Amino acid sequence: VLMETFWSKERILEMYLNSIPYGQEAYGIDAAASAYFGYQDDPTTGESAAQHLDLSQASMLAGIPQNPNTNNPLQHPQHAHDRQSQVLQSMVTAGYITSSDMKAALRYLKRLKPTAPTRTKSCSARRSPVSATRLSSPQSSVSTSMRRARSAG
């Protein structure tokens, strides 16, 4: 509650998503999208790696921070899949997606092949105009914006 006196909820979420560990030496959602799925920033369009995520991939990543080692899909694929199911079920319960969307996202995940990280970086997520309707398909995306970190020296 004290944080909300200084920052908006969107800014708090941005700071959180930018700093939480996802395993594989990835800190932040953009670095995780790169580490687990091989997505890269697209300088032509300005899209970050995380903006390429679909519902299946985003729900997999959303389950990792609870326990980055145990929920790592590269090291513990079954546990990560179980956690992803919990994330998707929570989205169904909250009304963000339908049961059909959940089933489609779980089927799609089985075909994914996360890759080893090639690089990591932190990102700054911004709240995007994502509505419950946009979240209701496996083709949904996560929007982030990149900010260059300043050196301390």
Short mmCIF file of C-alpha atoms in Angstrom, two decimals:
data_model
loop_
_atom_site.label_atom_id
_atom_site.label_comp_id
_atom_site.label_asym_id
_atom_site.label_seq_id
_atom_site.Cartn_x
_atom_site.Cartn_y
_atom_site.Cartn_z
CA VAL A 1 0.00 0.00 0.00
CA LEU A 2 2.88 2.37 0.77
CA MET A 3 4.31 1.82 -2.72
CA GLU A 4 1.02 2.97 -4.25
CA THR A 5 1.56 6.34 -2.61
CA PHE A 6 4.62 6.86 -4.81
CA TRP A 7 3.92 4.78 -7.94
CA SER A 8 0.90 3.71 -9.96
CA LYS A 9 -0.12 0.05 -10.02
CA GLU A 10 1.10 -0.10 -13.61
CA ARG A 11 4.54 1.19 -12.57
CA ILE A 12 4.71 -1.32 -9.69
CA LEU A 13 3.85 -4.14 -12.10
CA GLU A 14 6.46 -2.84 -14.54
CA MET A 15 9.16 -2.84 -11.86
CA TYR A 16 8.15 -6.32 -10.70
CA LEU A 17 8.12 -7.86 -14.18
CA ASN A 18 11.46 -6.23 -14.95
CA SER A 19 13.25 -7.63 -11.92
CA ILE A 20 11.89 -11.08 -11.06
CA PRO A 21 14.06 -14.12 -11.84
CA TYR A 22 12.87 -16.63 -14.41
CA GLY A 23 15.81 -19.01 -14.13
CA GLN A 24 18.31 -19.54 -16.95
CA GLU A 25 19.97 -16.31 -15.79
CA ALA A 26 16.97 -14.40 -17.13
CA TYR A 27 15.63 -11.45 -15.14
CA GLY A 28 12.48 -9.91 -16.53
CA ILE A 29 9.85 -11.12 -18.97
CA ASP A 30 11.72 -10.03 -22.09
CA ALA A 31 14.86 -11.89 -21.08
CA ALA A 32 12.75 -14.96 -20.29
CA ALA A 33 11.09 -14.83 -23.72
CA SER A 34 14.54 -14.80 -25.24
CA ALA A 35 16.00 -17.50 -22.96
CA TYR A 36 13.17 -20.02 -23.19
CA PHE A 37 11.73 -19.43 -26.64
CA GLY A 38 14.56 -17.79 -28.57
CA TYR A 39 12.62 -14.61 -29.37
CA GLN A 40 14.65 -11.51 -30.07
CA ASP A 41 13.81 -7.82 -30.17
CA ASP A 42 12.85 -6.62 -33.62
CA PRO A 43 14.49 -3.24 -34.25
CA THR A 44 12.50 -2.80 -37.45
CA THR A 45 9.09 -2.92 -35.77
CA GLY A 46 10.21 -1.98 -32.26
CA GLU A 47 8.67 -5.15 -30.82
CA SER A 48 10.44 -6.67 -27.84
CA ALA A 49 11.05 -10.40 -27.49
CA ALA A 50 8.16 -10.68 -25.01
CA GLN A 51 5.68 -9.22 -27.49
CA HIS A 52 6.09 -12.38 -29.60
CA LEU A 53 4.72 -14.62 -26.83
CA ASP A 54 1.37 -16.30 -27.32
CA LEU A 55 -0.98 -17.40 -24.52
CA SER A 56 0.66 -20.81 -24.16
CA GLN A 57 4.17 -19.38 -23.88
CA ALA A 58 3.14 -16.45 -21.66
CA SER A 59 1.32 -18.76 -19.24
CA MET A 60 4.38 -21.02 -19.09
CA LEU A 61 6.57 -18.05 -18.20
CA ALA A 62 4.00 -16.71 -15.72
CA GLY A 63 4.35 -19.90 -13.69
CA ILE A 64 8.13 -19.78 -13.39
CA PRO A 65 8.70 -16.95 -10.83
CA GLN A 66 6.86 -18.82 -8.07
CA ASN A 67 9.88 -21.16 -7.99
CA PRO A 68 12.34 -20.54 -10.86
CA ASN A 69 14.29 -23.77 -10.35
CA THR A 70 11.37 -26.18 -9.92
CA ASN A 71 9.20 -24.54 -12.59
CA ASN A 72 11.99 -24.34 -15.18
CA PRO A 73 10.62 -26.03 -18.33
CA LEU A 74 14.10 -27.01 -19.49
CA GLN A 75 14.98 -28.82 -16.27
CA HIS A 76 11.55 -29.96 -15.04
CA PRO A 77 9.16 -30.01 -18.02
CA GLN A 78 6.34 -31.91 -16.29
CA HIS A 79 6.38 -29.70 -13.22
CA ALA A 80 6.47 -26.58 -15.42
CA HIS A 81 3.53 -27.92 -17.43
CA ASP A 82 1.57 -28.59 -14.22
CA ARG A 83 2.27 -25.05 -13.02
CA GLN A 84 1.25 -23.65 -16.40
CA SER A 85 -2.06 -25.52 -16.04
CA GLN A 86 -2.60 -23.81 -12.68
CA VAL A 87 -1.90 -20.40 -14.22
CA LEU A 88 -4.32 -21.03 -17.07
CA GLN A 89 -6.98 -22.37 -14.69
CA SER A 90 -6.67 -19.17 -12.65
CA MET A 91 -7.19 -17.17 -15.85
CA VAL A 92 -10.33 -19.20 -16.61
CA THR A 93 -11.64 -18.70 -13.07
CA ALA A 94 -11.01 -14.95 -13.30
CA GLY A 95 -12.79 -14.79 -16.67
CA TYR A 96 -9.80 -13.76 -18.79
CA ILE A 97 -9.94 -16.84 -21.02
CA THR A 98 -12.36 -19.69 -21.69
CA SER A 99 -11.90 -23.39 -20.91
CA SER A 100 -11.44 -23.96 -24.65
CA ASP A 101 -8.62 -21.40 -24.72
CA MET A 102 -6.97 -23.19 -21.81
CA LYS A 103 -7.17 -26.57 -23.53
CA ALA A 104 -5.77 -25.11 -26.76
CA ALA A 105 -2.89 -23.44 -24.90
CA LEU A 106 -2.02 -26.70 -23.11
CA ARG A 107 -2.09 -28.68 -26.37
CA TYR A 108 0.07 -26.09 -28.08
CA LEU A 109 2.67 -26.12 -25.32
CA LYS A 110 3.40 -29.80 -25.85
CA ARG A 111 4.80 -28.89 -29.28
CA LEU A 112 7.09 -26.15 -27.95
CA LYS A 113 10.81 -26.64 -27.71
CA PRO A 114 12.31 -24.05 -25.36
CA THR A 115 15.90 -23.20 -26.25
CA ALA A 116 18.95 -22.51 -24.15
CA PRO A 117 19.60 -18.81 -23.55
CA THR A 118 21.79 -16.99 -26.03
CA ARG A 119 21.69 -13.71 -24.14
CA THR A 120 19.74 -12.14 -21.35
CA LYS A 121 18.73 -8.63 -20.52
CA SER A 122 16.24 -6.90 -18.36
CA CYS A 123 13.23 -5.15 -19.74
CA SER A 124 10.63 -2.74 -18.62
CA ALA A 125 7.07 -3.87 -19.14
CA ARG A 126 4.38 -1.35 -19.81
CA ARG A 127 0.73 -1.81 -19.45
CA SER A 128 -0.72 -2.47 -22.85
CA PRO A 129 -4.30 -2.11 -23.98
CA VAL A 130 -4.94 -5.84 -23.57
CA SER A 131 -8.55 -6.61 -22.91
CA ALA A 132 -10.15 -9.83 -21.74
CA THR A 133 -11.27 -10.36 -25.32
CA ARG A 134 -7.74 -10.14 -26.64
CA LEU A 135 -6.62 -12.59 -23.97
CA SER A 136 -9.19 -15.13 -25.08
CA SER A 137 -7.11 -16.86 -27.73
CA PRO A 138 -3.80 -18.74 -27.88
CA GLN A 139 -2.53 -16.04 -30.22
CA SER A 140 -2.62 -13.38 -27.49
CA SER A 141 0.56 -11.46 -26.79
CA VAL A 142 2.35 -9.73 -23.96
CA SER A 143 3.40 -6.12 -24.54
CA THR A 144 6.59 -4.69 -23.10
CA SER A 145 8.87 -1.76 -23.78
CA MET A 146 12.63 -1.74 -23.47
CA ARG A 147 14.59 0.77 -21.49
CA ARG A 148 18.35 0.95 -21.52
CA ALA A 149 19.86 0.52 -18.06
CA ARG A 150 22.13 3.32 -16.87
CA SER A 151 25.55 2.39 -15.60
CA ALA A 152 26.36 3.19 -11.99
CA GLY A 153 29.76 4.61 -12.84
#
